[in-house]
PDB file of C-alpha atoms in Angstrom:
ATOM      1  CA  GLN K1460     -58.033 -57.301  -5.371  1.00 89.00           C
ATOM      2  CA  VAL K1461     -56.956 -58.380  -1.844  1.00 91.00           C
ATOM      3  CA  GLN K1462     -58.688 -56.635   1.146  1.00 94.00           C
ATOM      4  CA  LEU K1463     -58.142 -57.594   4.687  1.00 96.00           C
ATOM      5  CA  VAL K1464     -60.541 -55.670   7.121  1.00 97.00           C
ATOM      6  CA  GLU K1465     -59.889 -55.669  10.731  1.00 98.00           C
ATOM      7  CA  SER K1466     -62.649 -54.992  13.323  1.00 98.00           C
ATOM      8  CA  GLY K1467     -63.048 -55.493  17.005  1.00 98.00           C
ATOM      9  CA  GLY K1468     -60.582 -53.185  18.680  1.00 98.00           C
ATOM     10  CA  GLY K1469     -61.445 -50.743  21.509  1.00 98.00           C
ATOM     11  CA  LEU K1470     -60.587 -49.375  24.925  1.00 98.00           C
ATOM     12  CA  VAL K1471     -60.359 -51.854  27.593  1.00 98.00           C
ATOM     13  CA  GLU K1472     -58.802 -51.982  31.281  1.00 98.00           C
ATOM     14  CA  PRO K1473     -56.204 -54.188  32.318  1.00 98.00           C
ATOM     15  CA  GLY K1474     -57.372 -57.716  32.665  1.00 98.00           C
ATOM     16  CA  GLY K1475     -59.832 -57.285  30.135  1.00 98.00           C
ATOM     17  CA  SER K1476     -60.827 -58.870  26.952  1.00 98.00           C
ATOM     18  CA  LEU K1477     -61.447 -58.336  23.226  1.00 98.00           C
ATOM     19  CA  ARG K1478     -62.258 -60.333  20.107  1.00 98.00           C
ATOM     20  CA  LEU K1479     -60.651 -59.121  16.921  1.00 98.00           C
ATOM     21  CA  SER K1480     -61.994 -60.190  13.443  1.00 98.00           C
ATOM     22  CA  CYS K1481     -60.182 -60.042  10.067  1.00 97.00           C
ATOM     23  CA  ALA K1482     -62.485 -60.671   6.871  1.00 97.00           C
ATOM     24  CA  ALA K1483     -60.560 -61.437   3.583  1.00 95.00           C
ATOM     25  CA  SER K1484     -61.508 -61.264   0.141  1.00 91.00           C
ATOM     26  CA  GLY K1485     -59.540 -61.611  -3.194  1.00 89.00           C
ATOM     27  CA  ILE K1486     -57.152 -64.496  -1.877  1.00 85.00           C
ATOM     28  CA  ILE K1487     -57.920 -68.218  -1.678  1.00 85.00           C
ATOM     29  CA  PHE K1488     -58.129 -67.738   2.141  1.00 86.00           C
ATOM     30  CA  SER K1489     -58.157 -71.326   3.151  1.00 85.00           C
ATOM     31  CA  ILE K1490     -54.411 -72.210   1.704  1.00 87.00           C
ATOM     32  CA  ASN K1491     -52.901 -69.407   3.400  1.00 92.00           C
ATOM     33  CA  THR K1492     -51.195 -69.087   6.859  1.00 96.00           C
ATOM     34  CA  MET K1493     -52.544 -65.976   8.450  1.00 96.00           C
ATOM     35  CA  GLY K1494     -51.039 -64.053  11.038  1.00 97.00           C
ATOM     36  CA  TRP K1495     -51.897 -61.182  13.538  1.00 98.00           C
ATOM     37  CA  TYR K1496     -49.351 -58.340  13.773  1.00 98.00           C
ATOM     38  CA  ARG K1497     -49.331 -55.421  16.012  1.00 98.00           C
ATOM     39  CA  GLN K1498     -47.555 -52.011  16.178  1.00 98.00           C
ATOM     40  CA  ALA K1499     -47.143 -50.025  19.092  1.00 97.00           C
ATOM     41  CA  PRO K1500     -46.463 -46.123  18.951  1.00 92.00           C
ATOM     42  CA  GLY K1501     -42.740 -45.679  18.064  1.00 94.00           C
ATOM     43  CA  LYS K1502     -42.094 -49.563  17.684  1.00 96.00           C
ATOM     44  CA  GLU K1503     -41.988 -51.705  14.818  1.00 97.00           C
ATOM     45  CA  ARG K1504     -44.634 -53.813  13.474  1.00 97.00           C
ATOM     46  CA  GLU K1505     -44.388 -57.359  15.131  1.00 97.00           C
ATOM     47  CA  LEU K1506     -45.898 -60.920  14.543  1.00 98.00           C
ATOM     48  CA  VAL K1507     -47.999 -62.024  17.573  1.00 98.00           C
ATOM     49  CA  ALA K1508     -49.918 -64.937  16.542  1.00 98.00           C
ATOM     50  CA  TRP K1509     -50.284 -66.967  13.069  1.00 98.00           C
ATOM     51  CA  ILE K1510     -52.065 -70.238  12.259  1.00 98.00           C
ATOM     52  CA  PHE K1511     -51.479 -72.372   9.537  1.00 96.00           C
ATOM     53  CA  SER K1512     -54.375 -73.957   6.929  1.00 93.00           C
ATOM     54  CA  GLY K1513     -54.494 -76.825   8.871  1.00 92.00           C
ATOM     55  CA  GLY K1514     -54.929 -75.064  11.987  1.00 93.00           C
ATOM     56  CA  THR K1515     -51.817 -75.541  13.752  1.00 97.00           C
ATOM     57  CA  ARG K1516     -51.192 -72.233  15.817  1.00 98.00           C
ATOM     58  CA  ASN K1517     -48.054 -70.429  17.143  1.00 98.00           C
ATOM     59  CA  TYR K1518     -47.557 -67.305  19.330  1.00 98.00           C
ATOM     60  CA  ALA K1519     -45.057 -64.670  20.302  1.00 98.00           C
ATOM     61  CA  ASP K1520     -43.546 -65.531  23.893  1.00 98.00           C
ATOM     62  CA  SER K1521     -45.288 -62.145  24.749  1.00 97.00           C
ATOM     63  CA  VAL K1522     -48.795 -63.384  24.185  1.00 98.00           C
ATOM     64  CA  LYS K1523     -48.617 -66.752  24.961  1.00 98.00           C
ATOM     65  CA  GLY K1524     -51.290 -68.231  27.025  1.00 98.00           C
ATOM     66  CA  ARG K1525     -53.207 -65.058  26.953  1.00 98.00           C
ATOM     67  CA  PHE K1526     -54.249 -64.764  23.005  1.00 98.00           C
ATOM     68  CA  THR K1527     -55.891 -67.356  20.878  1.00 98.00           C
ATOM     69  CA  ILE K1528     -55.873 -67.202  17.087  1.00 98.00           C
ATOM     70  CA  SER K1529     -58.644 -69.197  14.955  1.00 97.00           C
ATOM     71  CA  ARG K1530     -59.920 -69.261  11.523  1.00 96.00           C
ATOM     72  CA  ASP K1531     -63.123 -69.849   9.888  1.00 95.00           C
ATOM     73  CA  ASN K1532     -62.419 -70.747   6.478  1.00 93.00           C
ATOM     74  CA  ALA K1533     -65.995 -70.950   5.043  1.00 94.00           C
ATOM     75  CA  LYS K1534     -66.257 -67.408   6.210  1.00 95.00           C
ATOM     76  CA  ASN K1535     -62.707 -66.223   4.851  1.00 95.00           C
ATOM     77  CA  THR K1536     -62.262 -64.924   8.624  1.00 96.00           C
ATOM     78  CA  VAL K1537     -59.342 -65.129  11.050  1.00 97.00           C
ATOM     79  CA  TYR K1538     -59.995 -64.041  14.941  1.00 98.00           C
ATOM     80  CA  LEU K1539     -57.704 -63.021  17.545  1.00 98.00           C
ATOM     81  CA  GLN K1540     -59.234 -63.792  21.214  1.00 98.00           C
ATOM     82  CA  MET K1541     -57.288 -61.470  23.734  1.00 98.00           C
ATOM     83  CA  ASN K1542     -57.458 -62.149  27.615  1.00 98.00           C
ATOM     84  CA  SER K1543     -55.826 -60.757  30.360  1.00 98.00           C
ATOM     85  CA  LEU K1544     -54.962 -57.835  28.431  1.00 98.00           C
ATOM     86  CA  LYS K1545     -51.971 -55.590  29.447  1.00 98.00           C
ATOM     87  CA  PRO K1546     -50.995 -51.885  28.847  1.00 97.00           C
ATOM     88  CA  GLU K1547     -48.190 -53.129  26.888  1.00 97.00           C
ATOM     89  CA  ASP K1548     -50.779 -54.854  24.580  1.00 98.00           C
ATOM     90  CA  THR K1549     -51.686 -51.087  23.103  1.00 98.00           C
ATOM     91  CA  ALA K1550     -51.227 -50.918  19.828  1.00 98.00           C
ATOM     92  CA  VAL K1551     -52.883 -51.024  16.309  1.00 98.00           C
ATOM     93  CA  TYR K1552     -53.559 -54.824  15.210  1.00 98.00           C
ATOM     94  CA  TYR K1553     -53.468 -55.953  11.653  1.00 98.00           C
ATOM     95  CA  CYS K1554     -53.790 -59.311   9.921  1.00 97.00           C
ATOM     96  CA  ASN K1555     -51.863 -60.349   6.635  1.00 97.00           C
ATOM     97  CA  THR K1556     -50.406 -63.587   5.476  1.00 96.00           C
ATOM     98  CA  ARG K1557     -47.542 -65.055   6.843  1.00 95.00           C
ATOM     99  CA  PRO K1558     -45.096 -64.267   5.664  1.00 95.00           C
ATOM    100  CA  TYR K1559     -46.881 -60.990   5.249  1.00 95.00           C
ATOM    101  CA  ASP K1560     -47.389 -59.409   1.779  1.00 94.00           C
ATOM    102  CA  ALA K1561     -46.792 -55.492   1.943  1.00 93.00           C
ATOM    103  CA  ARG K1562     -49.643 -54.907  -0.703  1.00 94.00           C
ATOM    104  CA  TYR K1563     -52.307 -56.534   1.689  1.00 94.00           C
ATOM    105  CA  TRP K1564     -51.990 -54.291   4.895  1.00 96.00           C
ATOM    106  CA  GLY K1565     -55.422 -52.839   5.869  1.00 94.00           C
ATOM    107  CA  GLN K1566     -56.065 -50.070   8.127  1.00 96.00           C
ATOM    108  CA  GLY K1567     -55.807 -52.016  11.450  1.00 98.00           C
ATOM    109  CA  THR K1568     -57.877 -51.882  14.511  1.00 98.00           C
ATOM    110  CA  GLN K1569     -56.737 -49.803  17.332  1.00 98.00           C
ATOM    111  CA  VAL K1570     -56.237 -51.696  20.959  1.00 98.00           C
ATOM    112  CA  THR K1571     -56.135 -49.539  23.712  1.00 98.00           C
ATOM    113  CA  VAL K1572     -55.234 -51.081  27.403  1.00 98.00           C
ATOM    114  CA  SER K1573     -55.873 -48.741  29.922  1.00 97.00           C
ATOM    115  CA  SER K1574     -57.625 -47.915  33.315  1.00 95.00           C
TER     116      SER K1574
END
């Protein structure tokens, strides 16, 4: 059974930073492209960053230069370092494979950027 558990969210002021983690089990983590997705209230879920098994990274334009995705295959964990946070980054953040598998969605972690 695949389980993806996100953590690290919280309330932060604009310009602040957070580091999200996603621990995976039940999949061969090292061969999968992993992604971070987010869903803001009233909006569709969107892909914000992804990392290939070999380490190549890609970002949505909205987060490029501010967010950094990384992975530790020994720990079956993917991270998202978020800097210079903006109110429009407020959302529930999820990890999943890319392309995503609908069976794998976890509970996500809430990120709120507000003063």
